[in-house]
Amino acid sequence: MPENEPTPKKIGVYLCRCGGNISDVVDLQAVAESLKEENVIVNIQDYLCSSAGQEKIKNDIEKGKVDRVVIGSCSPKLHLETFRSMAKKAGLNPNLLEITNIREQASWVHDKESKEGVNSKARGLIKGAVARISSIEALVPLEKKLVDRTLVVGGGIAGITTALELADGHEVILIEKQPYLGGHMIGLSKTFPTLDCSQCILTPKMVAVHNHPGITMFTQTEVAEVNGSPGDYSINLRHSPRYVDIEKCISCGACARKCPSGAIFLPFAQAVPQAYMIDMSKCKNCGACVKVCPRDAITLDAKETTSSVSAGAVTVATGFESIDPSFIEEYNYPAPNLLTAVEFEEMLSAKSKTGMRLQKADGTFPNRVAFVLCAGSRDFTGRGKKHCSKVCCIYSQKQAQLVKKMKEDAEAWIFYIDMRSAGRRFEEFYHHTQEKGVNYVRGKVAEIIPQKDGTHMVQYEDTNLGMKGREIFDMVVLCPALVPSRGTKELADKLGVPTGDDGFIEEKHVKLDPVNTLNQSVFAAGCVLGPKDIHDSVTEGISAAHKVSQFLGKGVILIPPEKPMILECNGCGDCVKACPYNALALEGGKAVLSPLACTGCGICVPVCPIKGIEIRNFTRNQLKAQLKAILGEGSGVIVFIDPYAYAAADIAGVNRRQYSSLIRFVSVPSIHILDADVINAAFEYGASGVMLIEGTTDEKLTSLSDELYKKLKKETRKHKKPLRYSHIETAQYEKLTDLLNVFAAQAGAKAGKRSRKEQANDKDPAGEQG
Amino acid sequence: MKKETILPESRDTAFRDLIIRTPGGENIPTCMQCGICAGSCPVSHEMDYTPRQLVRMIQLGLKKDVLNSNTIWICTTCFSCSVRCPRGIHPTELMETLKPIAVAEGIKNKNAKFDNVFSEVIKKNGRASEFLLISKYSLSEPGMIKQAPFGLSLFSKGKLPLSIDKMENMGELDTIFKLGEKEEEKAETKKNVEGKEPIEKEKGNAEPEAEK
Amino acid sequence: MKYSYYPGCAQHGTAVDYRMSVEAVFARLGIELEEIRNWNCCGALHVDDRTTRVALSARTLASSKGLDIATPCNLCYSNLMRARTALEDSPLKSRINEALTTKYDGNTKPKHLLEVIVKDFGLAKLGEQVKKPLKIKAAPYYGCLLTRPENDFDSPENPISLDKLISSIGAEPVRYYYKTKCCGGPILITNEELALGLAKDLLVMAKDSGADCMAVTCPMCHLQLDAKQKAVEAKFNIKIDMPIIYFTQLIGLAIDIPPKELGLDKHLVSTDKLLAAIEGGKNAGE
């Protein structure tokens, strides 16, 4: 056992001031002082992540001064890889370097607390890390062979680009929910700022996807289920019936001519795949089409089918949708001649149902058109969406230009709050639109009242003048908030990638890793990462393709080595039954682990009746040693937290959401590795309360959490201290800090009561003596 | 009204901070000047500053202009602005906050006068008798004579009884009115003691982050 | 069904017709309204000091005897609702409770009579009681303070409970986009010019929408739209002649209470034509 290794470890503790970000709040000198007796080397730097900072650590390792490293700095999510690759270069096993987060979890969230509160926390966390690093094994990550195939989810411009960019080097499966490719872009008319026609630039790409031998394409298809593990997924797809065989259909149109109810149709002329489809809500099931089809392509009783594909990587490019603005009741949507911008675009696009003519409900041209920006955006009351949808300022100007182009004396008004035209050629576009005679009003539209004659009264304040105004328009176009398309959250959950509180997928790093997600084999591109224009979606598609290619090119995936070790086994098989991933089996009467199937969740640890299973580097003794060291620097609340919830705490830190400095996080791969032994130890070492915070959306784990919590509560009851379980997804950082504060207050109050009681008890015997 | 240059000396940050601390004022710093308040307001065209402009003036601490504006007295308290504001600002409540401050600063207004008559009537009787209200207000507002036919028409339908509706027992109501007066006095003494900076943390609301 | 009843000052003055209809209708429907003893004015919109304003309503909330408080007036309702929220601030609550003999425990729920009928009594049940379906068109007018700034039962911008009530008694609610716009009531005395302009917009829109009458839920709105309608006509030189009917009066007519018992003769805009239309409708219906 590593804990019994005789040679003393040479531990180096490196603390980062982060240019004041940390040291303005945390007294790093005092932390260093407190480590004096620990027999470690301590060093404080301005920026550890700088080359000078890294060089110092590298030197110490190379000279043999240290052989284990604790870094006190920002979140490991930012720089763990940076430091570990430095350690590797210096000849140290990277796993022997760990980061303690004293920025997002201390200086940024406790700067309004007492200095001593923050300092005792920082001392505790660092000492806990020292205790931990001295006890861990030098593990080496496991390697697993990758499946060299990518699933691209979403056939809009981002997904199309990703697929095409990848397909020359790697196999691609592209799936699309709609019956045709092209996403929102195929529903656009002209595209800003150059006003080239959307279908003209997109159609060649859609055809290229269709014809590329490296791309398998499925339309009307969604992800049903994801099994397997990163690098080696088995994904079940669900295909809705089209009733027309895409391969056989030659788009001759004989079927549509025979159909009495208009149920069979070509989605639109340029649609890829070029094949008819049936709207079953209209079909009378007469079979006329079946009989007339020269290719036997039609099957009226086709059913939903499923298939399974394997893939090493997934790119999510599921895009956006425009929010339904009917919740903005003062706008009275829907009403005739009151449309969303998407509806306006479609009228002028390949998907047009009016022959690409702009027209009112009565078929005439609208002579006065209003564009209403920020419909349901920039709203912090919970009624609408907080974020800016980014593209509306520019596309509404484009639409206004189109109105003027179609009829020179028509009026186009744009109601805006801030005209945001940052980006190459966009200010020029704004200027050009002004030149065309479009009328700009700075003011959010207050209400839209439909009139009897189909026009609309728009009421607003012209904020540049401070005057209220009313205008009648023939047509009003709302520019609603853009949100992730329906089903994004469900898909993200299946793939184990977090979404933000705005619903968009979280990037691995918002600036430096913009198309990676927190799951190393899942990538994202386009509007599923936030509203953006075609240019940026294409850029992200290319980036994602590059990242996927880089990932698959390695051939293998590294798997964290923190897996269960079976130290003792009586062959009862409880762990085998408990494992949700079938990673354990009984062989010759003993439990045996298949490490590549194992996710390291640790469910097997507490279920073993003889405590014969431990997770490497998260053994009961290792956790206890860490807890003892943390709580030795002052009582607090121990919060065991999994990596997903840890990411929420990081976001709370970045947003400077303050919470009690009594909170001490202890990172665990999953809360399911914990048993009463560890929790009781925390209470014995002085924790005033313990929380288990789980962020994973893996139902195989979360479905067992309640049971675990109940069991732990029962088995730790004797301490009469609070224990709480909570599920916090990455996006819920506000809920997280609220929860932490409430719990810290409760635990603190309870501890106060207890200590008064203890004091009273202490007095009693003294009284007897006297 | 003549507009003046915004100078450091015209900005009163203590006033701004006081307003932001009052319930409903906490979101004022986040106003993005979208104007949905003024656009929604049924009477903003009568105001010398629209609600949006008033919020901006508070952000800057332009105390004199804010308290002298007719905006706070024109407001009909319909709350259209409050339910629509995308930043969670409550202009209607802001007007309510500003009214007593303006009165305390000696600003005179018809509406303030009416409010005062109203308060006096219920202080005395516990209930608001329309007859009493109108007659008392008319004493100080000669223009009210124009309303005489209106009063008469109501009277003819038995809608303006001359008997005054009163509470049976006024004791508790006296205490309630004293509660408000006590706070006014407290603020007043504080103002005197501290000179330039009035009314510090007088309401004592500790939790600014309470969300609905 | 039983409520603590907070009538508000207008019920003893300008809204005597509202009071008559409430008493007649609620007695018929079997909803008991027990008037709070020695109640005080809510302060309407004219008590500037916040603590006093909240305290006036706190006293009312405290006297509910564990029942929900029902009130016929939008202003009273709004003040009670806002006070209830303000009193969630416990320092304020304890300061105000010091002044009260019966303390407020924080648990009283205020309800407007419209909510009592629509939600608690139920429109299906009301429909069963209808003897004379009103074959007329009514513009549902809620006013501002019934749904804003807060209410527990309908949307602040586009409420529908009164619309549904109108349907349930056999009448037709017209599409009325001004249903929650301000009538100008609060500035009726101090800024008549402006107030009349607001009332005009509401009345003209109601007329344009083809309504035979406007249904209202508040004594202040009624005063402004009914008693001041002549002034509006004179000022803008237009003919409106729009009867303004309390929703309780409409219910009363539908459950066949004589118009006189509902105070319909006390309106300043004549209700005769409307009543004739309703009688006609009855005949037509039979």
PDB file of N, CA and C in Angstrom, chain C residues 5-75:
ATOM      1  N   TYR C   5     -65.389  40.123   5.284  1.00  0.00           N
ATOM      2  CA  TYR C   5     -65.696  41.056   4.206  1.00  0.00           C
ATOM      3  C   TYR C   5     -65.181  42.457   4.533  1.00  0.00           C
ATOM      4  N   TYR C   6     -64.416  42.972   3.582  1.00  0.00           N
ATOM      5  CA  TYR C   6     -63.855  44.314   3.729  1.00  0.00           C
ATOM      6  C   TYR C   6     -64.447  45.176   2.628  1.00  0.00           C
ATOM      7  N   PRO C   7     -65.509  45.924   2.915  1.00  0.00           N
ATOM      8  CA  PRO C   7     -66.234  46.613   1.835  1.00  0.00           C
ATOM      9  C   PRO C   7     -65.475  47.788   1.242  1.00  0.00           C
ATOM     10  N   GLY C   8     -64.717  48.491   2.060  1.00  0.00           N
ATOM     11  CA  GLY C   8     -64.035  49.692   1.557  1.00  0.00           C
ATOM     12  C   GLY C   8     -64.983  50.881   1.582  1.00  0.00           C
ATOM     13  N   CYS C   9     -64.411  52.073   1.621  1.00  0.00           N
ATOM     14  CA  CYS C   9     -65.192  53.286   1.888  1.00  0.00           C
ATOM     15  C   CYS C   9     -66.263  53.570   0.839  1.00  0.00           C
ATOM     16  N   ALA C  10     -65.947  53.272  -0.427  1.00  0.00           N
ATOM     17  CA  ALA C  10     -66.861  53.658  -1.505  1.00  0.00           C
ATOM     18  C   ALA C  10     -68.228  52.990  -1.368  1.00  0.00           C
ATOM     19  N   GLN C  11     -68.263  51.812  -0.766  1.00  0.00           N
ATOM     20  CA  GLN C  11     -69.524  51.087  -0.630  1.00  0.00           C
ATOM     21  C   GLN C  11     -70.544  51.875   0.194  1.00  0.00           C
ATOM     22  N   HIS C  12     -70.043  52.811   0.986  1.00  0.00           N
ATOM     23  CA  HIS C  12     -70.964  53.611   1.786  1.00  0.00           C
ATOM     24  C   HIS C  12     -71.257  54.938   1.118  1.00  0.00           C
ATOM     25  N   GLY C  13     -70.703  55.149  -0.087  1.00  0.00           N
ATOM     26  CA  GLY C  13     -70.914  56.428  -0.758  1.00  0.00           C
ATOM     27  C   GLY C  13     -71.239  56.230  -2.215  1.00  0.00           C
ATOM     28  N   THR C  14     -70.270  56.526  -3.055  1.00  0.00           N
ATOM     29  CA  THR C  14     -70.538  56.532  -4.493  1.00  0.00           C
ATOM     30  C   THR C  14     -70.885  55.163  -5.053  1.00  0.00           C
ATOM     31  N   ALA C  15     -70.530  54.106  -4.336  1.00  0.00           N
ATOM     32  CA  ALA C  15     -70.770  52.771  -4.900  1.00  0.00           C
ATOM     33  C   ALA C  15     -71.931  52.078  -4.217  1.00  0.00           C
ATOM     34  N   VAL C  16     -72.915  52.851  -3.839  1.00  0.00           N
ATOM     35  CA  VAL C  16     -74.067  52.257  -3.142  1.00  0.00           C
ATOM     36  C   VAL C  16     -74.743  51.202  -4.031  1.00  0.00           C
ATOM     37  N   ASP C  17     -74.722  51.454  -5.366  1.00  0.00           N
ATOM     38  CA  ASP C  17     -75.306  50.482  -6.298  1.00  0.00           C
ATOM     39  C   ASP C  17     -74.508  49.167  -6.309  1.00  0.00           C
ATOM     40  N   TYR C  18     -73.194  49.310  -6.217  1.00  0.00           N
ATOM     41  CA  TYR C  18     -72.326  48.119  -6.150  1.00  0.00           C
ATOM     42  C   TYR C  18     -72.688  47.327  -4.892  1.00  0.00           C
ATOM     43  N   ARG C  19     -72.835  48.083  -3.768  1.00  0.00           N
ATOM     44  CA  ARG C  19     -73.131  47.399  -2.514  1.00  0.00           C
ATOM     45  C   ARG C  19     -74.442  46.632  -2.614  1.00  0.00           C
ATOM     46  N   MET C  20     -75.445  47.278  -3.170  1.00  0.00           N
ATOM     47  CA  MET C  20     -76.747  46.610  -3.265  1.00  0.00           C
ATOM     48  C   MET C  20     -76.632  45.311  -4.060  1.00  0.00           C
ATOM     49  N   SER C  21     -75.902  45.390  -5.172  1.00  0.00           N
ATOM     50  CA  SER C  21     -75.814  44.191  -6.014  1.00  0.00           C
ATOM     51  C   SER C  21     -74.988  43.098  -5.333  1.00  0.00           C
ATOM     52  N   VAL C  22     -73.941  43.484  -4.636  1.00  0.00           N
ATOM     53  CA  VAL C  22     -73.140  42.486  -3.930  1.00  0.00           C
ATOM     54  C   VAL C  22     -73.996  41.774  -2.892  1.00  0.00           C
ATOM     55  N   GLU C  23     -74.726  42.571  -2.133  1.00  0.00           N
ATOM     56  CA  GLU C  23     -75.531  41.963  -1.066  1.00  0.00           C
ATOM     57  C   GLU C  23     -76.574  41.013  -1.640  1.00  0.00           C
ATOM     58  N   ALA C  24     -77.259  41.482  -2.677  1.00  0.00           N
ATOM     59  CA  ALA C  24     -78.322  40.647  -3.247  1.00  0.00           C
ATOM     60  C   ALA C  24     -77.762  39.375  -3.884  1.00  0.00           C
ATOM     61  N   VAL C  25     -76.699  39.533  -4.651  1.00  0.00           N
ATOM     62  CA  VAL C  25     -76.171  38.389  -5.396  1.00  0.00           C
ATOM     63  C   VAL C  25     -75.521  37.369  -4.459  1.00  0.00           C
ATOM     64  N   PHE C  26     -74.716  37.844  -3.535  1.00  0.00           N
ATOM     65  CA  PHE C  26     -74.015  36.888  -2.674  1.00  0.00           C
ATOM     66  C   PHE C  26     -74.986  36.144  -1.757  1.00  0.00           C
ATOM     67  N   ALA C  27     -76.041  36.842  -1.337  1.00  0.00           N
ATOM     68  CA  ALA C  27     -77.046  36.161  -0.517  1.00  0.00           C
ATOM     69  C   ALA C  27     -77.686  35.049  -1.348  1.00  0.00           C
ATOM     70  N   ARG C  28     -78.016  35.373  -2.603  1.00  0.00           N
ATOM     71  CA  ARG C  28     -78.666  34.384  -3.461  1.00  0.00           C
ATOM     72  C   ARG C  28     -77.750  33.184  -3.737  1.00  0.00           C
ATOM     73  N   LEU C  29     -76.459  33.473  -3.919  1.00  0.00           N
ATOM     74  CA  LEU C  29     -75.525  32.382  -4.233  1.00  0.00           C
ATOM     75  C   LEU C  29     -75.113  31.608  -2.985  1.00  0.00           C
ATOM     76  N   GLY C  30     -75.481  32.124  -1.836  1.00  0.00           N
ATOM     77  CA  GLY C  30     -75.145  31.422  -0.591  1.00  0.00           C
ATOM     78  C   GLY C  30     -73.695  31.587  -0.189  1.00  0.00           C
ATOM     79  N   ILE C  31     -73.111  32.717  -0.544  1.00  0.00           N
ATOM     80  CA  ILE C  31     -71.741  32.988  -0.096  1.00  0.00           C
ATOM     81  C   ILE C  31     -71.842  34.004   1.036  1.00  0.00           C
ATOM     82  N   GLU C  32     -71.335  33.604   2.199  1.00  0.00           N
ATOM     83  CA  GLU C  32     -71.495  34.470   3.361  1.00  0.00           C
ATOM     84  C   GLU C  32     -70.350  35.471   3.440  1.00  0.00           C
ATOM     85  N   LEU C  33     -70.699  36.743   3.548  1.00  0.00           N
ATOM     86  CA  LEU C  33     -69.690  37.787   3.701  1.00  0.00           C
ATOM     87  C   LEU C  33     -69.886  38.419   5.076  1.00  0.00           C
ATOM     88  N   GLU C  34     -68.954  38.156   5.979  1.00  0.00           N
ATOM     89  CA  GLU C  34     -69.100  38.715   7.321  1.00  0.00           C
ATOM     90  C   GLU C  34     -68.267  39.983   7.421  1.00  0.00           C
ATOM     91  N   GLU C  35     -68.925  41.119   7.504  1.00  0.00           N
ATOM     92  CA  GLU C  35     -68.214  42.400   7.490  1.00  0.00           C
ATOM     93  C   GLU C  35     -67.297  42.519   8.703  1.00  0.00           C
ATOM     94  N   ILE C  36     -66.064  42.922   8.436  1.00  0.00           N
ATOM     95  CA  ILE C  36     -65.092  43.104   9.511  1.00  0.00           C
ATOM     96  C   ILE C  36     -65.570  44.252  10.403  1.00  0.00           C
ATOM     97  N   ARG C  37     -65.549  44.049  11.695  1.00  0.00           N
ATOM     98  CA  ARG C  37     -66.042  45.091  12.606  1.00  0.00           C
ATOM     99  C   ARG C  37     -65.038  46.235  12.685  1.00  0.00           C
ATOM    100  N   ASN C  38     -65.550  47.416  12.683  1.00  0.00           N
ATOM    101  CA  ASN C  38     -64.712  48.604  12.893  1.00  0.00           C
ATOM    102  C   ASN C  38     -63.539  48.693  11.916  1.00  0.00           C
ATOM    103  N   TRP C  39     -63.808  48.360  10.638  1.00  0.00           N
ATOM    104  CA  TRP C  39     -62.727  48.390   9.655  1.00  0.00           C
ATOM    105  C   TRP C  39     -62.301  49.817   9.328  1.00  0.00           C
ATOM    106  N   ASN C  40     -61.077  49.936   8.818  1.00  0.00           N
ATOM    107  CA  ASN C  40     -60.555  51.267   8.472  1.00  0.00           C
ATOM    108  C   ASN C  40     -60.259  51.371   6.990  1.00  0.00           C
ATOM    109  N   CYS C  41     -60.126  52.583   6.510  1.00  0.00           N
ATOM    110  CA  CYS C  41     -59.798  52.847   5.104  1.00  0.00           C
ATOM    111  C   CYS C  41     -58.406  52.295   4.779  1.00  0.00           C
ATOM    112  N   CYS C  42     -58.223  51.802   3.547  1.00  0.00           N
ATOM    113  CA  CYS C  42     -56.920  51.256   3.153  1.00  0.00           C
ATOM    114  C   CYS C  42     -55.934  52.355   2.780  1.00  0.00           C
ATOM    115  N   GLY C  43     -56.437  53.590   2.681  1.00  0.00           N
ATOM    116  CA  GLY C  43     -55.553  54.697   2.307  1.00  0.00           C
ATOM    117  C   GLY C  43     -55.586  54.987   0.820  1.00  0.00           C
ATOM    118  N   ALA C  44     -56.280  54.126   0.075  1.00  0.00           N
ATOM    119  CA  ALA C  44     -56.339  54.270  -1.392  1.00  0.00           C
ATOM    120  C   ALA C  44     -54.944  54.551  -1.944  1.00  0.00           C
ATOM    121  N   LEU C  45     -54.801  55.564  -2.772  1.00  0.00           N
ATOM    122  CA  LEU C  45     -53.468  55.863  -3.313  1.00  0.00           C
ATOM    123  C   LEU C  45     -52.957  57.172  -2.741  1.00  0.00           C
ATOM    124  N   HIS C  46     -53.474  57.548  -1.586  1.00  0.00           N
ATOM    125  CA  HIS C  46     -53.216  58.909  -1.120  1.00  0.00           C
ATOM    126  C   HIS C  46     -52.526  59.006   0.233  1.00  0.00           C
ATOM    127  N   VAL C  47     -52.042  57.885   0.760  1.00  0.00           N
ATOM    128  CA  VAL C  47     -51.250  57.984   1.987  1.00  0.00           C
ATOM    129  C   VAL C  47     -49.797  57.813   1.577  1.00  0.00           C
ATOM    130  N   ASP C  48     -49.033  58.862   1.666  1.00  0.00           N
ATOM    131  CA  ASP C  48     -47.693  58.859   1.085  1.00  0.00           C
ATOM    132  C   ASP C  48     -46.670  58.103   1.919  1.00  0.00           C
ATOM    133  N   ASP C  49     -46.878  58.087   3.236  1.00  0.00           N
ATOM    134  CA  ASP C  49     -45.885  57.412   4.069  1.00  0.00           C
ATOM    135  C   ASP C  49     -46.072  55.898   3.978  1.00  0.00           C
ATOM    136  N   ARG C  50     -44.980  55.204   3.625  1.00  0.00           N
ATOM    137  CA  ARG C  50     -45.092  53.778   3.336  1.00  0.00           C
ATOM    138  C   ARG C  50     -45.496  52.964   4.566  1.00  0.00           C
ATOM    139  N   THR C  51     -44.861  53.252   5.698  1.00  0.00           N
ATOM    140  CA  THR C  51     -45.164  52.474   6.902  1.00  0.00           C
ATOM    141  C   THR C  51     -46.641  52.616   7.272  1.00  0.00           C
ATOM    142  N   THR C  52     -47.143  53.849   7.235  1.00  0.00           N
ATOM    143  CA  THR C  52     -48.552  54.066   7.568  1.00  0.00           C
ATOM    144  C   THR C  52     -49.443  53.315   6.581  1.00  0.00           C
ATOM    145  N   ARG C  53     -49.067  53.402   5.313  1.00  0.00           N
ATOM    146  CA  ARG C  53     -49.878  52.765   4.278  1.00  0.00           C
ATOM    147  C   ARG C  53     -49.951  51.260   4.512  1.00  0.00           C
ATOM    148  N   VAL C  54     -48.792  50.660   4.766  1.00  0.00           N
ATOM    149  CA  VAL C  54     -48.772  49.214   4.996  1.00  0.00           C
ATOM    150  C   VAL C  54     -49.521  48.882   6.285  1.00  0.00           C
ATOM    151  N   ALA C  55     -49.347  49.721   7.300  1.00  0.00           N
ATOM    152  CA  ALA C  55     -49.972  49.446   8.598  1.00  0.00           C
ATOM    153  C   ALA C  55     -51.499  49.478   8.490  1.00  0.00           C
ATOM    154  N   LEU C  56     -52.043  50.405   7.686  1.00  0.00           N
ATOM    155  CA  LEU C  56     -53.496  50.493   7.532  1.00  0.00           C
ATOM    156  C   LEU C  56     -54.049  49.164   7.014  1.00  0.00           C
ATOM    157  N   SER C  57     -53.357  48.580   6.039  1.00  0.00           N
ATOM    158  CA  SER C  57     -53.823  47.298   5.502  1.00  0.00           C
ATOM    159  C   SER C  57     -53.462  46.136   6.412  1.00  0.00           C
ATOM    160  N   ALA C  58     -52.362  46.281   7.138  1.00  0.00           N
ATOM    161  CA  ALA C  58     -51.973  45.217   8.076  1.00  0.00           C
ATOM    162  C   ALA C  58     -53.068  45.028   9.115  1.00  0.00           C
ATOM    163  N   ARG C  59     -53.662  46.136   9.541  1.00  0.00           N
ATOM    164  CA  ARG C  59     -54.729  46.038  10.541  1.00  0.00           C
ATOM    165  C   ARG C  59     -55.914  45.245   9.968  1.00  0.00           C
ATOM    166  N   THR C  60     -56.212  45.495   8.699  1.00  0.00           N
ATOM    167  CA  THR C  60     -57.300  44.764   8.053  1.00  0.00           C
ATOM    168  C   THR C  60     -56.953  43.280   7.934  1.00  0.00           C
ATOM    169  N   LEU C  61     -55.732  43.009   7.473  1.00  0.00           N
ATOM    170  CA  LEU C  61     -55.314  41.610   7.303  1.00  0.00           C
ATOM    171  C   LEU C  61     -55.380  40.876   8.650  1.00  0.00           C
ATOM    172  N   ALA C  62     -55.036  41.608   9.723  1.00  0.00           N
ATOM    173  CA  ALA C  62     -54.987  40.981  11.044  1.00  0.00           C
ATOM    174  C   ALA C  62     -56.383  40.649  11.554  1.00  0.00           C
ATOM    175  N   SER C  63     -57.418  41.300  10.996  1.00  0.00           N
ATOM    176  CA  SER C  63     -58.756  41.114  11.560  1.00  0.00           C
ATOM    177  C   SER C  63     -59.577  40.087  10.780  1.00  0.00           C
ATOM    178  N   SER C  64     -58.896  39.179  10.080  1.00  0.00           N
ATOM    179  CA  SER C  64     -59.624  38.255   9.200  1.00  0.00           C
ATOM    180  C   SER C  64     -60.209  37.059   9.924  1.00  0.00           C
ATOM    181  N   LYS C  65     -59.859  36.883  11.179  1.00  0.00           N
ATOM    182  CA  LYS C  65     -60.353  35.747  11.988  1.00  0.00           C
ATOM    183  C   LYS C  65     -60.071  34.410  11.309  1.00  0.00           C
ATOM    184  N   GLY C  66     -58.959  34.337  10.637  1.00  0.00           N
ATOM    185  CA  GLY C  66     -58.576  33.064  10.023  1.00  0.00           C
ATOM    186  C   GLY C  66     -59.262  32.788   8.694  1.00  0.00           C
ATOM    187  N   LEU C  67     -60.165  33.677   8.275  1.00  0.00           N
ATOM    188  CA  LEU C  67     -60.821  33.483   6.971  1.00  0.00           C
ATOM    189  C   LEU C  67     -60.062  34.262   5.903  1.00  0.00           C
ATOM    190  N   ASP C  68     -60.354  33.951   4.629  1.00  0.00           N
ATOM    191  CA  ASP C  68     -59.847  34.806   3.559  1.00  0.00           C
ATOM    192  C   ASP C  68     -60.625  36.112   3.603  1.00  0.00           C
ATOM    193  N   ILE C  69     -59.955  37.189   3.210  1.00  0.00           N
ATOM    194  CA  ILE C  69     -60.652  38.480   3.174  1.00  0.00           C
ATOM    195  C   ILE C  69     -61.144  38.749   1.759  1.00  0.00           C
ATOM    196  N   ALA C  70     -62.432  39.003   1.629  1.00  0.00           N
ATOM    197  CA  ALA C  70     -62.970  39.351   0.319  1.00  0.00           C
ATOM    198  C   ALA C  70     -63.228  40.845   0.275  1.00  0.00           C
ATOM    199  N   THR C  71     -62.931  41.440  -0.883  1.00  0.00           N
ATOM    200  CA  THR C  71     -63.172  42.876  -1.029  1.00  0.00           C
ATOM    201  C   THR C  71     -63.693  43.167  -2.424  1.00  0.00           C
ATOM    202  N   PRO C  72     -64.596  44.130  -2.557  1.00  0.00           N
ATOM    203  CA  PRO C  72     -65.169  44.436  -3.863  1.00  0.00           C
ATOM    204  C   PRO C  72     -64.367  45.461  -4.653  1.00  0.00           C
ATOM    205  N   CYS C  73     -63.331  46.036  -4.025  1.00  0.00           N
ATOM    206  CA  CYS C  73     -62.696  47.211  -4.616  1.00  0.00           C
ATOM    207  C   CYS C  73     -61.279  46.890  -5.094  1.00  0.00           C
ATOM    208  N   ASN C  74     -60.952  47.323  -6.296  1.00  0.00           N
ATOM    209  CA  ASN C  74     -59.609  47.078  -6.833  1.00  0.00           C
ATOM    210  C   ASN C  74     -58.517  47.735  -5.998  1.00  0.00           C
ATOM    211  N   LEU C  75     -58.767  48.944  -5.529  1.00  0.00           N
ATOM    212  CA  LEU C  75     -57.763  49.656  -4.736  1.00  0.00           C
ATOM    213  C   LEU C  75     -57.504  48.934  -3.425  1.00  0.00           C
TER     214      LEU C  75
END
